[in-house]
PDB file of C-alpha atoms and ligand atoms in Angstrom:
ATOM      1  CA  UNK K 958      83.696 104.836 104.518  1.00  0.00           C
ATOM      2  CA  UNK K 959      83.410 101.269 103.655  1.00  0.00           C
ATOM      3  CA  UNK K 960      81.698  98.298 104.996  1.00  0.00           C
ATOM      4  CA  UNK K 961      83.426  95.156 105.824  1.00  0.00           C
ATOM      5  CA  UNK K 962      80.874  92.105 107.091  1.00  0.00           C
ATOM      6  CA  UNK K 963      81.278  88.649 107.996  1.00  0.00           C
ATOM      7  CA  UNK K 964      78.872  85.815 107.912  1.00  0.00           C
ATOM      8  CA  UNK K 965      79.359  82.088 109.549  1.00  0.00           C
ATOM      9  CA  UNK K 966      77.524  78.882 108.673  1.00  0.00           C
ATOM     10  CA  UNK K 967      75.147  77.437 111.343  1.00  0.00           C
ATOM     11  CA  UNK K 968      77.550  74.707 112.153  1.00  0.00           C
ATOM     12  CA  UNK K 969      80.685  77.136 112.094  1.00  0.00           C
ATOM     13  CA  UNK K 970      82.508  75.355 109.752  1.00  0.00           C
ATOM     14  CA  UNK K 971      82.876  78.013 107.275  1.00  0.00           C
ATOM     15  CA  UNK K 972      83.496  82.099 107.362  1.00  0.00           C
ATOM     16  CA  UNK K 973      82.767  84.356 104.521  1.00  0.00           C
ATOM     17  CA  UNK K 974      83.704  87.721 104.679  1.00  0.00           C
ATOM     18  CA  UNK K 975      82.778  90.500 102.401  1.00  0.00           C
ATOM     19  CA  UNK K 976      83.603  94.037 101.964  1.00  0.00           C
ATOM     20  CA  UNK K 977      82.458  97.397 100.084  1.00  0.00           C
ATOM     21  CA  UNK K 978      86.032  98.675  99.761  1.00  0.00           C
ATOM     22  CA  UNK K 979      84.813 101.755  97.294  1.00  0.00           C
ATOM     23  CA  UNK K 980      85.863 104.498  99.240  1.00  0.00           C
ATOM     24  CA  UNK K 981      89.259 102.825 100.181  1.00  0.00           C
ATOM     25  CA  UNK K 982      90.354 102.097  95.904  1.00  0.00           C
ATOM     26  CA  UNK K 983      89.098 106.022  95.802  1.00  0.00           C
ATOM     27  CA  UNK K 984      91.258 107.360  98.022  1.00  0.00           C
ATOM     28  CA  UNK K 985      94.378 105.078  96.525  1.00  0.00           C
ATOM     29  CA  UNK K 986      93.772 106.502  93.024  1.00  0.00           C
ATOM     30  CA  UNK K 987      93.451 110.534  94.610  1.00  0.00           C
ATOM     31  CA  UNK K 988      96.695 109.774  96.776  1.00  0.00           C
ATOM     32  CA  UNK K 989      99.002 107.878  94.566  1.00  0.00           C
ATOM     33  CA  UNK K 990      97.287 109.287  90.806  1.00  0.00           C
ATOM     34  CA  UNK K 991      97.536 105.598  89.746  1.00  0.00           C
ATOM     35  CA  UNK K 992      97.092 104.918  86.148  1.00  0.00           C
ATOM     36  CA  UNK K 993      93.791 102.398  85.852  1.00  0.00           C
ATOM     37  CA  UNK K 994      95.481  99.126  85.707  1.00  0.00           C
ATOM     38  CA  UNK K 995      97.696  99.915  88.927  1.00  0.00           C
ATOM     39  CA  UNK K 996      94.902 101.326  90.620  1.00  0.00           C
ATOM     40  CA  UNK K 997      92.967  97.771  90.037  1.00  0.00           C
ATOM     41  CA  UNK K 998      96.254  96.453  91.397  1.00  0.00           C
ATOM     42  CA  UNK K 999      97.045  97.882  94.250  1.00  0.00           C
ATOM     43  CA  UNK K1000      93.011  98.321  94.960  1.00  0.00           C
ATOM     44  CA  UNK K1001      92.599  94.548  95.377  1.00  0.00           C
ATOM     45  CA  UNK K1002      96.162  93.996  97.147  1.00  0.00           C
ATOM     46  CA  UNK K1003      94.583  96.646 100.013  1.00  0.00           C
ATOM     47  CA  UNK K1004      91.022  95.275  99.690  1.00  0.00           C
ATOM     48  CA  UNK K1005      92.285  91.680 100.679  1.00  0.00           C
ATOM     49  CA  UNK K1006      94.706  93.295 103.177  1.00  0.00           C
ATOM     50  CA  UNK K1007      91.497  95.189 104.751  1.00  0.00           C
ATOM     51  CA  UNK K1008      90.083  91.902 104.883  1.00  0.00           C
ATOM     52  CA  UNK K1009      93.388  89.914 106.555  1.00  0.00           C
ATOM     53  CA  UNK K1010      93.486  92.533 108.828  1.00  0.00           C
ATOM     54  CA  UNK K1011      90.462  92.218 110.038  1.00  0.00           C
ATOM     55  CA  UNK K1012      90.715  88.958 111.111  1.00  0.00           C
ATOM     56  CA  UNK K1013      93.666  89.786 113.529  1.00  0.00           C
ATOM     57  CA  UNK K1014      93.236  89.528 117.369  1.00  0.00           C
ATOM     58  CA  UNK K1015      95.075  92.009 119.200  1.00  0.00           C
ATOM     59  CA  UNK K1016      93.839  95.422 118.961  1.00  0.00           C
ATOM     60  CA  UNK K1017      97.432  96.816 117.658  1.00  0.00           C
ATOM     61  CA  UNK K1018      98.493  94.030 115.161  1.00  0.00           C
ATOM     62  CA  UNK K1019      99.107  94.892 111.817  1.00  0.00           C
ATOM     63  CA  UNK K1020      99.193  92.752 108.556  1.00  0.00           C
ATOM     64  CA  UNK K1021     101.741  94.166 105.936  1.00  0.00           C
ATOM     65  CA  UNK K1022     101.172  92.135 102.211  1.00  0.00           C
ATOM     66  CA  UNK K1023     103.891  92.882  99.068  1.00  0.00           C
ATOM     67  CA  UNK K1024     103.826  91.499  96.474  1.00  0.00           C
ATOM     68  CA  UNK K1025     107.130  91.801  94.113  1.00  0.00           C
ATOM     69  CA  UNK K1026     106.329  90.105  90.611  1.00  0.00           C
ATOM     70  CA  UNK K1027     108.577  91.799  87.967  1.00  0.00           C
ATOM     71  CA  UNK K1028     106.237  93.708  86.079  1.00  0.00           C
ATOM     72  CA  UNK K1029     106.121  97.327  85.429  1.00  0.00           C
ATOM     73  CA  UNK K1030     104.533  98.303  88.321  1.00  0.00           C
ATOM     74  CA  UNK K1031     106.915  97.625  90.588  1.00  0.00           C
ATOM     75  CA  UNK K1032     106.721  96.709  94.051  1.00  0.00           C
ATOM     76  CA  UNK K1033     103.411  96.802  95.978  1.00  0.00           C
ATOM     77  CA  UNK K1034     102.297  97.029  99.433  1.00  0.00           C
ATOM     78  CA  UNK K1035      99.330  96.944 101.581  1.00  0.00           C
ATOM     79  CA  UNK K1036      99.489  97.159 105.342  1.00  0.00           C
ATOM     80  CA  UNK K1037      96.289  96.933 107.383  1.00  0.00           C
ATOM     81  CA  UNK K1038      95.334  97.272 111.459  1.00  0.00           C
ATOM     82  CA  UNK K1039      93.010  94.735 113.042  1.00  0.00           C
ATOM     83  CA  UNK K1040      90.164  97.393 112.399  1.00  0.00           C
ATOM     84  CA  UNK K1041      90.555  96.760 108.504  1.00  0.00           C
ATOM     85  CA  UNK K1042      92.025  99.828 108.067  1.00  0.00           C
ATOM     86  CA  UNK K1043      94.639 100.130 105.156  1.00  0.00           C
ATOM     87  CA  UNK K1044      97.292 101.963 103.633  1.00  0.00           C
ATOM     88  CA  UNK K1045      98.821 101.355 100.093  1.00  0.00           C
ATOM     89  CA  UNK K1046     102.338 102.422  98.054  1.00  0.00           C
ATOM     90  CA  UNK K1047     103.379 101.463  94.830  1.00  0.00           C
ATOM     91  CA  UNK K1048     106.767 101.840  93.124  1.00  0.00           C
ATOM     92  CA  UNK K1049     105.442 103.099  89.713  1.00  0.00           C
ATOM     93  CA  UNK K1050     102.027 104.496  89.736  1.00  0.00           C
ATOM     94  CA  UNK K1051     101.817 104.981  86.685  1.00  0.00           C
ATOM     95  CA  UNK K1052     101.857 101.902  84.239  1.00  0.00           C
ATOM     96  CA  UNK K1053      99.626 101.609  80.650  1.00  0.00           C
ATOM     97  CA  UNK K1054      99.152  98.540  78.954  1.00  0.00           C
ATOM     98  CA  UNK K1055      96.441  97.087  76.735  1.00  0.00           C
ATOM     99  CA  UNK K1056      93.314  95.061  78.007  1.00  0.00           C
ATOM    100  CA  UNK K1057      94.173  91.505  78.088  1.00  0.00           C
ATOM    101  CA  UNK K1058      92.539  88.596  76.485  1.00  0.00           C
ATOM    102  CA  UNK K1059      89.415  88.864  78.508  1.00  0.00           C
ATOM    103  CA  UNK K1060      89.263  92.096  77.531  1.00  0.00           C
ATOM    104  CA  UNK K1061      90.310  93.468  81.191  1.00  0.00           C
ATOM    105  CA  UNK K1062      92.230  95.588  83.084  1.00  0.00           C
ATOM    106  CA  UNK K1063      96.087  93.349  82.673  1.00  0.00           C
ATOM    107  CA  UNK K1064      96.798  93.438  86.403  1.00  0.00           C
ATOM    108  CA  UNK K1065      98.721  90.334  85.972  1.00  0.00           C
ATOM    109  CA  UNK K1066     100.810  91.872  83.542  1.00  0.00           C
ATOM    110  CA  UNK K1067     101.386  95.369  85.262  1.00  0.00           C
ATOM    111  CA  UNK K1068     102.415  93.154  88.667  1.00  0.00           C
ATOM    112  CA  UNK K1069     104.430  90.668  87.023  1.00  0.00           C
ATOM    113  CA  UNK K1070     104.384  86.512  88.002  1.00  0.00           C
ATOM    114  CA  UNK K1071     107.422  86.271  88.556  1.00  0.00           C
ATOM    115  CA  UNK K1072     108.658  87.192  92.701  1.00  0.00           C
ATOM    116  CA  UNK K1073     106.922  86.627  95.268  1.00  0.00           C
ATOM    117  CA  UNK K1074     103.804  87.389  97.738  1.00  0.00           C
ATOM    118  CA  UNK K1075     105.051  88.450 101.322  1.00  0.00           C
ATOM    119  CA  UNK K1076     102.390  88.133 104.542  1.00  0.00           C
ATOM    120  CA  UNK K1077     104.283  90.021 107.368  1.00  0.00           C
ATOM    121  CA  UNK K1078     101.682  89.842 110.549  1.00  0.00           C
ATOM    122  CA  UNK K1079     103.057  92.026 113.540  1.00  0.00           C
ATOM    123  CA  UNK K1080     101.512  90.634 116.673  1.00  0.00           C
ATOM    124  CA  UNK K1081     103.464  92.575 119.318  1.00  0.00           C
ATOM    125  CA  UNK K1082     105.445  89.623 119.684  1.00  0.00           C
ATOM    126  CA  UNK K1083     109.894  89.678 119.796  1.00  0.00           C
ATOM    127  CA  UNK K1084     109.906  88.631 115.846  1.00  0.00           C
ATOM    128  CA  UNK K1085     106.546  88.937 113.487  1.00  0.00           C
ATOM    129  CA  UNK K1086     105.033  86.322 111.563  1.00  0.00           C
ATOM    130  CA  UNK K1087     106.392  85.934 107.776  1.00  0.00           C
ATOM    131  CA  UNK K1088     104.938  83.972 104.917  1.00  0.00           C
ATOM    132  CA  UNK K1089     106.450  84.103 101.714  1.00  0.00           C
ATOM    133  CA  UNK K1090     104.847  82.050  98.716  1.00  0.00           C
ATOM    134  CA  UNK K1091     105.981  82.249  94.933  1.00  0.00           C
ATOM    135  CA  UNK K1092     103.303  84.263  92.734  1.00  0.00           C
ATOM    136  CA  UNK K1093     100.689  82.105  91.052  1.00  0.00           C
ATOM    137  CA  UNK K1094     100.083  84.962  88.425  1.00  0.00           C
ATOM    138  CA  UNK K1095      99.979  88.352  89.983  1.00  0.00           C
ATOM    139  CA  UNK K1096      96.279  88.837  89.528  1.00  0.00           C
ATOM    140  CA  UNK K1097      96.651  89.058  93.378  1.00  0.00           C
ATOM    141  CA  UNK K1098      93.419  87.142  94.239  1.00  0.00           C
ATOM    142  CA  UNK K1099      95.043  83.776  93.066  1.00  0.00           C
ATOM    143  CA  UNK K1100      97.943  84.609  94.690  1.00  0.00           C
ATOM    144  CA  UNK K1101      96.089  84.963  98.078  1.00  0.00           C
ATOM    145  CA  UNK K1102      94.217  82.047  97.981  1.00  0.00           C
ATOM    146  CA  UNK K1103      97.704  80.501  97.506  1.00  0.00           C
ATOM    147  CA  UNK K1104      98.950  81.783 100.245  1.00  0.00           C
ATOM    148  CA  UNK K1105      96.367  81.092 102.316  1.00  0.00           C
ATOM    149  CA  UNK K1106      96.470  77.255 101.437  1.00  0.00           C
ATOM    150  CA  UNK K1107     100.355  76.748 101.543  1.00  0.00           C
ATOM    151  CA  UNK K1108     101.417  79.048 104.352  1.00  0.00           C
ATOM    152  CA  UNK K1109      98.139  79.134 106.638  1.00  0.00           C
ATOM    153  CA  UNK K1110      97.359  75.439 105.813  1.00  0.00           C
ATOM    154  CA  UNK K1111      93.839  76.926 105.297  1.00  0.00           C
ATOM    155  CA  UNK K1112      91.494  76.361 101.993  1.00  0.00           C
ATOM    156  CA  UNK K1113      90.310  79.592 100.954  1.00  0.00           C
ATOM    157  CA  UNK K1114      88.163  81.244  98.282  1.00  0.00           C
ATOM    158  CA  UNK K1115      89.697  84.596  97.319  1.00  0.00           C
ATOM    159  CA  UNK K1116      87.740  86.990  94.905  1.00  0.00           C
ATOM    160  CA  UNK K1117      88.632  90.718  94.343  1.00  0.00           C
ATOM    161  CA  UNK K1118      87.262  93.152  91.986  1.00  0.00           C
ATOM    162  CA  UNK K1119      88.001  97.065  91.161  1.00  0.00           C
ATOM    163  CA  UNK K1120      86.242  98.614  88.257  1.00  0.00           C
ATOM    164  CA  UNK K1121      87.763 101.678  87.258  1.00  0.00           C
ATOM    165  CA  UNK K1122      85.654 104.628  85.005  1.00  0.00           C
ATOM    166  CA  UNK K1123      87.076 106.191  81.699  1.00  0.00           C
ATOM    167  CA  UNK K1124      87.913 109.152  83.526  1.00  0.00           C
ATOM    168  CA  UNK K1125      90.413 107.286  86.068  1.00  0.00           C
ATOM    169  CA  UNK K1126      88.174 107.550  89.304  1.00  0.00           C
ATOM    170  CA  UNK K1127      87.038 104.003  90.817  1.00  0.00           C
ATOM    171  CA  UNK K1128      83.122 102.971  90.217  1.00  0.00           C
ATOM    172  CA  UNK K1129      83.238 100.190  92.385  1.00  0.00           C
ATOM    173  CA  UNK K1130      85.566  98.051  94.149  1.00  0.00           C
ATOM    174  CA  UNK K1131      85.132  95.279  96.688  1.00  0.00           C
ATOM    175  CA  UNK K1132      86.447  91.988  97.598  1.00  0.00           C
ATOM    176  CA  UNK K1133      85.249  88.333  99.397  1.00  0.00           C
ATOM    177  CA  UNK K1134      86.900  85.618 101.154  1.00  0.00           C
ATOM    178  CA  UNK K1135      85.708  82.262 102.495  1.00  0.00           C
ATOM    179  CA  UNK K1136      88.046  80.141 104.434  1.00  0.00           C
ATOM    180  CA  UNK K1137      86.732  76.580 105.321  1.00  0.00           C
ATOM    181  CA  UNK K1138      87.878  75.268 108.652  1.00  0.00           C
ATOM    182  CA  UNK K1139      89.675  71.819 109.392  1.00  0.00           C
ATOM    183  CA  UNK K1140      86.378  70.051 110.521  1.00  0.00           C
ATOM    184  CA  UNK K1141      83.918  71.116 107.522  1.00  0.00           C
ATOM    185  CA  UNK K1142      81.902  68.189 105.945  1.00  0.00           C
ATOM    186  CA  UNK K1143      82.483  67.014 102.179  1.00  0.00           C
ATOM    187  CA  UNK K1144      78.483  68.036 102.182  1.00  0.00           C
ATOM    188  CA  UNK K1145      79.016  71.389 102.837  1.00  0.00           C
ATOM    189  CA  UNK K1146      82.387  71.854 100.348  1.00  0.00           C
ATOM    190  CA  UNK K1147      80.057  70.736  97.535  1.00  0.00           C
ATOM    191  CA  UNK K1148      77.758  73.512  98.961  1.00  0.00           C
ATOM    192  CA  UNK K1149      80.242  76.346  98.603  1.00  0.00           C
ATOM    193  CA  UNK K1150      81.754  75.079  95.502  1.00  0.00           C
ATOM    194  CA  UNK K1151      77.955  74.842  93.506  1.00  0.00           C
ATOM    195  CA  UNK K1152      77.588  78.606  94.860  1.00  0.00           C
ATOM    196  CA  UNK K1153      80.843  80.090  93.411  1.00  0.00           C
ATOM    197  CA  UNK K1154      79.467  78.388  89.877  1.00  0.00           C
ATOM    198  CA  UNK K1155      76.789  80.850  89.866  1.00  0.00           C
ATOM    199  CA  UNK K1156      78.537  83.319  91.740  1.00  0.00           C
ATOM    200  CA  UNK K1157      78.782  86.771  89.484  1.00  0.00           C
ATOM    201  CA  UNK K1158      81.999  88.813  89.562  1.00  0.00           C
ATOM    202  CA  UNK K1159      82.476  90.727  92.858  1.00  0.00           C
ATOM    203  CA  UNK K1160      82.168  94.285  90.620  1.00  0.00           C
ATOM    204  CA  UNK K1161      79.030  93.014  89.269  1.00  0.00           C
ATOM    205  CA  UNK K1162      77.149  92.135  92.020  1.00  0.00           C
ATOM    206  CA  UNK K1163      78.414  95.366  93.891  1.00  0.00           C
ATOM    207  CA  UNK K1164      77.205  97.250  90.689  1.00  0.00           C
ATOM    208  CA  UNK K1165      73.814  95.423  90.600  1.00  0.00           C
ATOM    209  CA  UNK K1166      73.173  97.423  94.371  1.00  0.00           C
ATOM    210  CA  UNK K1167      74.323  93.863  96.556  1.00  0.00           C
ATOM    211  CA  UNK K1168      75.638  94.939  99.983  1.00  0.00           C
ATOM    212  CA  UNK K1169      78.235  93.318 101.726  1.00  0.00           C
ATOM    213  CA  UNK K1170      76.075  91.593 103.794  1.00  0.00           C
ATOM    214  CA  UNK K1171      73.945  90.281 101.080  1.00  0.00           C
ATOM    215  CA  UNK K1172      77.175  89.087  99.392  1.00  0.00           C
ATOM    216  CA  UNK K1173      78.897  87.412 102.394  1.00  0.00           C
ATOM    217  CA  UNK K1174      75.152  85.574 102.896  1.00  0.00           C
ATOM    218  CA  UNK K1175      74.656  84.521  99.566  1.00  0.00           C
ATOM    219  CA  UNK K1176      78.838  82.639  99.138  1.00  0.00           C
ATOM    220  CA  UNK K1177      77.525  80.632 102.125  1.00  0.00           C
ATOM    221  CA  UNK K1178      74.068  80.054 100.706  1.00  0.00           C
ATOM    222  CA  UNK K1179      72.343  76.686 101.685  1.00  0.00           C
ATOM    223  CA  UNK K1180      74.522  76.898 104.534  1.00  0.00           C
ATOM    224  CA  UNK K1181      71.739  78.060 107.064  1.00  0.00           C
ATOM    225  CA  UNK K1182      74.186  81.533 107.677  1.00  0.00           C
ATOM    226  CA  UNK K1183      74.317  83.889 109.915  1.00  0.00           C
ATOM    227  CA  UNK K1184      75.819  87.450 110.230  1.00  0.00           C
ATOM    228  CA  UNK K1185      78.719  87.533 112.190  1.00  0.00           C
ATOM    229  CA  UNK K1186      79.746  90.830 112.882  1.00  0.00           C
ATOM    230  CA  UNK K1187      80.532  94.019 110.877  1.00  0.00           C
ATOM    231  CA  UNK K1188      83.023  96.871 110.774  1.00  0.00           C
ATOM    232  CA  UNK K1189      83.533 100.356 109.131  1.00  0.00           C
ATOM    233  CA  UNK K1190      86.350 100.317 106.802  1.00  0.00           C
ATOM    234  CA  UNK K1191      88.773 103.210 105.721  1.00  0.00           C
ATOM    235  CA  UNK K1192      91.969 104.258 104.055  1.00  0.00           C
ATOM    236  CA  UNK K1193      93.616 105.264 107.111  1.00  0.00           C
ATOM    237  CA  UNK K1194      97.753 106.333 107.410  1.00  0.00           C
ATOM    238  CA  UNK K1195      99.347 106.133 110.825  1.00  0.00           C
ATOM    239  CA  UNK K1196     101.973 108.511 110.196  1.00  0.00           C
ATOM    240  CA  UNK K1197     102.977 110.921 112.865  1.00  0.00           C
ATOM    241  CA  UNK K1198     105.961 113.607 113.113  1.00  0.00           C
ATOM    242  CA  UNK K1199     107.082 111.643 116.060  1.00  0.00           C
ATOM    243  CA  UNK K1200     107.408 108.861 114.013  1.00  0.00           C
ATOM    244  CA  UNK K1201     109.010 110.521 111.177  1.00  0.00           C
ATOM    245  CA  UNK K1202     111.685 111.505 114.037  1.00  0.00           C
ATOM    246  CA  UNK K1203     111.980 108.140 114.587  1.00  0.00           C
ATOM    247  CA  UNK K1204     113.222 107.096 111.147  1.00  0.00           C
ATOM    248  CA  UNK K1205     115.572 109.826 111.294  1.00  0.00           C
ATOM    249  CA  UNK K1206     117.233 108.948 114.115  1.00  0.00           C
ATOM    250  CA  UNK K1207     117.269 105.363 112.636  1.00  0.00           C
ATOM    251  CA  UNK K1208     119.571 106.700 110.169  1.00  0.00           C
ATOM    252  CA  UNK K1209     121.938 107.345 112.587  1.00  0.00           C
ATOM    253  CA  UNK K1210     124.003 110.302 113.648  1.00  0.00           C
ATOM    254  CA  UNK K1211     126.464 110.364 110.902  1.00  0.00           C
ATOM    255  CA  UNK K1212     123.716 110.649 107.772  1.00  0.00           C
ATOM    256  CA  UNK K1213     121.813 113.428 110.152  1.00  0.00           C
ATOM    257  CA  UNK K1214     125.543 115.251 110.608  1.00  0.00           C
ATOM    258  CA  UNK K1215     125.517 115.211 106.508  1.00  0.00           C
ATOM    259  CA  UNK K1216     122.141 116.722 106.269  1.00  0.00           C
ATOM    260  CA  UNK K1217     122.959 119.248 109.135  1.00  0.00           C
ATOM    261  CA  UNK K1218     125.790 120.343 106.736  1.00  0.00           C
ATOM    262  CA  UNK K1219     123.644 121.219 103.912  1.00  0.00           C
ATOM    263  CA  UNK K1220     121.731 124.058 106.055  1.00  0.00           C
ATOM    264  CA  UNK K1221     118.373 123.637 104.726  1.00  0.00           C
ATOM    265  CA  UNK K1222     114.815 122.477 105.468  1.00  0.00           C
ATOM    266  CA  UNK K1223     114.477 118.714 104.916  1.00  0.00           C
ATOM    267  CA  UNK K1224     111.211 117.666 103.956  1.00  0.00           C
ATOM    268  CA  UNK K1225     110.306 113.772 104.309  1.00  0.00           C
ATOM    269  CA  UNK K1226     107.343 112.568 102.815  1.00  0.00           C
ATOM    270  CA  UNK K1227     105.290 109.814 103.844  1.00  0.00           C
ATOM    271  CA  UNK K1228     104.828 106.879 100.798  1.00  0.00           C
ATOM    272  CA  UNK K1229     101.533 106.127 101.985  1.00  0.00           C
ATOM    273  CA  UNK K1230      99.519 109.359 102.298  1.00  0.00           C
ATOM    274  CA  UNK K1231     101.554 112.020 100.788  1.00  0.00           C
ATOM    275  CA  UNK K1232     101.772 113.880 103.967  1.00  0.00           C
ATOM    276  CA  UNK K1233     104.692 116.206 104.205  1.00  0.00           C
ATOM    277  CA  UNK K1234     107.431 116.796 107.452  1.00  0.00           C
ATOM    278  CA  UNK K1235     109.731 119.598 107.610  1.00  0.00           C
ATOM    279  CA  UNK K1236     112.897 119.443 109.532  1.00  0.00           C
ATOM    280  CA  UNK K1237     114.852 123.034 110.254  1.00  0.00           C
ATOM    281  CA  UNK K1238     118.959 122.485 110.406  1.00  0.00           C
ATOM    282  CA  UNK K1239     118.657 123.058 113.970  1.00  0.00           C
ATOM    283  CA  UNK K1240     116.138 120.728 114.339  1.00  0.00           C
ATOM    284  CA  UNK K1241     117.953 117.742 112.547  1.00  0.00           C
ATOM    285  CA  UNK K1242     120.897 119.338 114.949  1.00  0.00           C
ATOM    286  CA  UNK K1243     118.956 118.280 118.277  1.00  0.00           C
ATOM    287  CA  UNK K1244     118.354 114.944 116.480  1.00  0.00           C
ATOM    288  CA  UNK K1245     121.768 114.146 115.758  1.00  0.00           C
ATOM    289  CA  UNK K1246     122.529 115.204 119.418  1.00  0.00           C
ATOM    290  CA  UNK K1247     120.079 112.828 120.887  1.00  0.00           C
ATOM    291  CA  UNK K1248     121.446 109.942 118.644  1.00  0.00           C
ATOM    292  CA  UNK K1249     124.829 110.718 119.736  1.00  0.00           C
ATOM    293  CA  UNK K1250     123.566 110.653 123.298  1.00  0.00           C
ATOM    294  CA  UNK K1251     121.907 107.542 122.887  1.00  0.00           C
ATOM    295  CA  UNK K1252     124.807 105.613 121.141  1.00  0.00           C
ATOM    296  CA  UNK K1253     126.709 106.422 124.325  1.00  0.00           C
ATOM    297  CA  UNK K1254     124.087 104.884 126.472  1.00  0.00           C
ATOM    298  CA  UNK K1255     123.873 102.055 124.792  1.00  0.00           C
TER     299      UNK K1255
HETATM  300 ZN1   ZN N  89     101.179 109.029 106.073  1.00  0.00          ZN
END
C-alpha cells in the first residue's frame, strides 16, 4: 500500500503533497514486465496521476494523463480515482537504451519530446475536462508542471522519482507537488524556492527513511505547516466482466456477428491489469442479440 499526504501553510497559501508510491511502480513493473527505463516512465506518469487524482472532488471522478512523445516507448497512460488510486498501460514495455548524460535512467528519451501531454478529468459532467499542452521534454515531471501552469493557470512544483534495482524490481519510487495559490505573498515564493535549493532528489530522501509526511513538511519548511490530511494509495484496476460486455456491445452488432462466425472462445484482456474475459459463441450470440434489440429501440 502506499501513502499519499498533504501538508498546507499556516496562511493557506500553499499545498504540498507527497506520496510513497513504492508499492504502486511495483506492481506496474510485475503487471506490464517493463524494461527499467519504461518502468521509471510510466512509474512517475502514475505517481503524479495518484497525486492529480487525489485532489479531485467528487467521489467518482477520474483523472486520465497520456502522454504521446515519439519515443520508443510508445504511448503512455495513467488514469487515477479521487482516492489516488491508479492504473497504468504502455504501448511498448519493453524499451533499452543507455544512461543519459547524468548518468540516469533516459526517460526522456524512451518517451520522446515530441507530442503531447493529455489531462482528461471526468467529473460526471455531459463532456469531461481536456487539457492538452505540447511536451517540454518527456521526463514527465517538467511536463506536469507545464501543464499545470498553462492549462490550470496554477504555478506548480512537480518532482518525481523511481529508482529501479539491477534485477528490474523498483527500490523506491515516490513523487511531490506544491501548487501555490493566486493570493501567496512574494515572501513566501522566496520561501519555497530557497527550500527546493536544498531539496535532495525525491528517491533520495525516500531512500534516506523520509516519510511522506516528513517530505510534504519539509517543501513547505519556514512556512509554519501543517498536515492536511492523508490517504492510502494503491494500484487498483476497475475492470469488471460487465464492463468488458460493455465494450463489446460498443462494437456493435455487425463485428460481434463476425466473431459469432468464427465459433470459438474470445478472450479480451484488460491493458491495465492483465486480467482475462472469456466469451463462449453463444454468449457473444446473446450480445449481438441485445445490440440488435437496442439499435431498434433507439
Ligand atoms: Zn483490469
Amino acid at each position: 500500500m502506499g501513502r499519499l499526504k498533504r501538508a498546507i501553510a499556516k496562511d493557506a497559501s500553499v499545498v504540498a503533497c507527497a506520496v510513497d508510491a513504492t508499492d504502486i511502480v511495483a506492481q506496474i513493473e510485475q503487471i506490464h514486465q517493463t524494461s527499467a527505463v519504461v518502468t521509471a516512465a510510466l512509474g512517475r506518469l502514475s505517481i503524479a496521476a495518484s497525486m492529480m487524482g487525489y485532489g479531485l472532488k467528487g467521489q467518482n471522478d477520474t483523472i486520465t494523463l497520456r502522454v504521446s512523445g515519439g519515443g520508443p516507448s510508445g504511448m503512455l497512460t495513467a488514469v487515477a480515482d479521487s482516492r489516488g488510486n491508479v492504473k497504468a498501460d504502455v504501448e511498448h514495455p519493453i524499451v533499452e537504451l543507455p544512461l543519459n548524460a547524468q548518468g540516469k535512467l533516459d526517460v526522456g528519451g524512451a518517451v520522446g519530446a515530441d507530442g503531447t501531454l493529455s489531462v482528461v478529468k471526468d467529473l460526471g459532467l455531459k463532456e469531461p475536462y481536456v487539457g492538452v499542452v505540447p511536451l517540454v521534454s518527456g521526463e514527465i515531471a517538467e511536463d506536469i508542471a507545464q501543464y499545470f501552469a498553462t492549462s490550470e493557470q496554477t504555478p506548480t512544483v512537480c518532482g518525481l522519482g523511481v529508482l529501479v534495482k539491477p534485477d528490474l524490481t523498483v527500490q523506491v519510487a515516490g513523487g511531490y507537488l506544491i501548487q501555490v495559490l493566486p493570493f501567496a505573498s512574494d515572501a513566501c515564493i522566496d520561501t519555497i524556492e530557497n527550500n527546493l535549493k536544498t531539496l535532495p532528489p525525491m528517491t533520495k530522501m525516500m531512500t534516506e527513511g523520509m516519510t511522506p509526511d516528513q517530505i510534504a513538511l519539509r517543501l513547505l519548511d519556514g512556512l509554519e505547516p501543517n498536515l492536511l490530511d492523508e490517504a492510502e494509495v494503491a494500484y487498483h484496476c476497475d475492470c469488471s466482466r460487465e464492463r468488458t460486455e460493455r465494450m463489446l456491445l460498443s462494437l456493435g452488432a455487425k463485428e460481434l456477428q463476425s466473431m459469432e462466425e468464427e465459433q470459438e472462445t474470445i478472450e479480451v484482456c484488460c491493458h491495465f491489469c492483465g486480467k482475462k474475459y472469456c466469451f463462449t459463441p453463444e454468449e457473444i450470440r446473446s450480445l449481438r442479440l441485445s445490440s440488435e434489440a437496442e439499435t431498434r429501440n433507439a
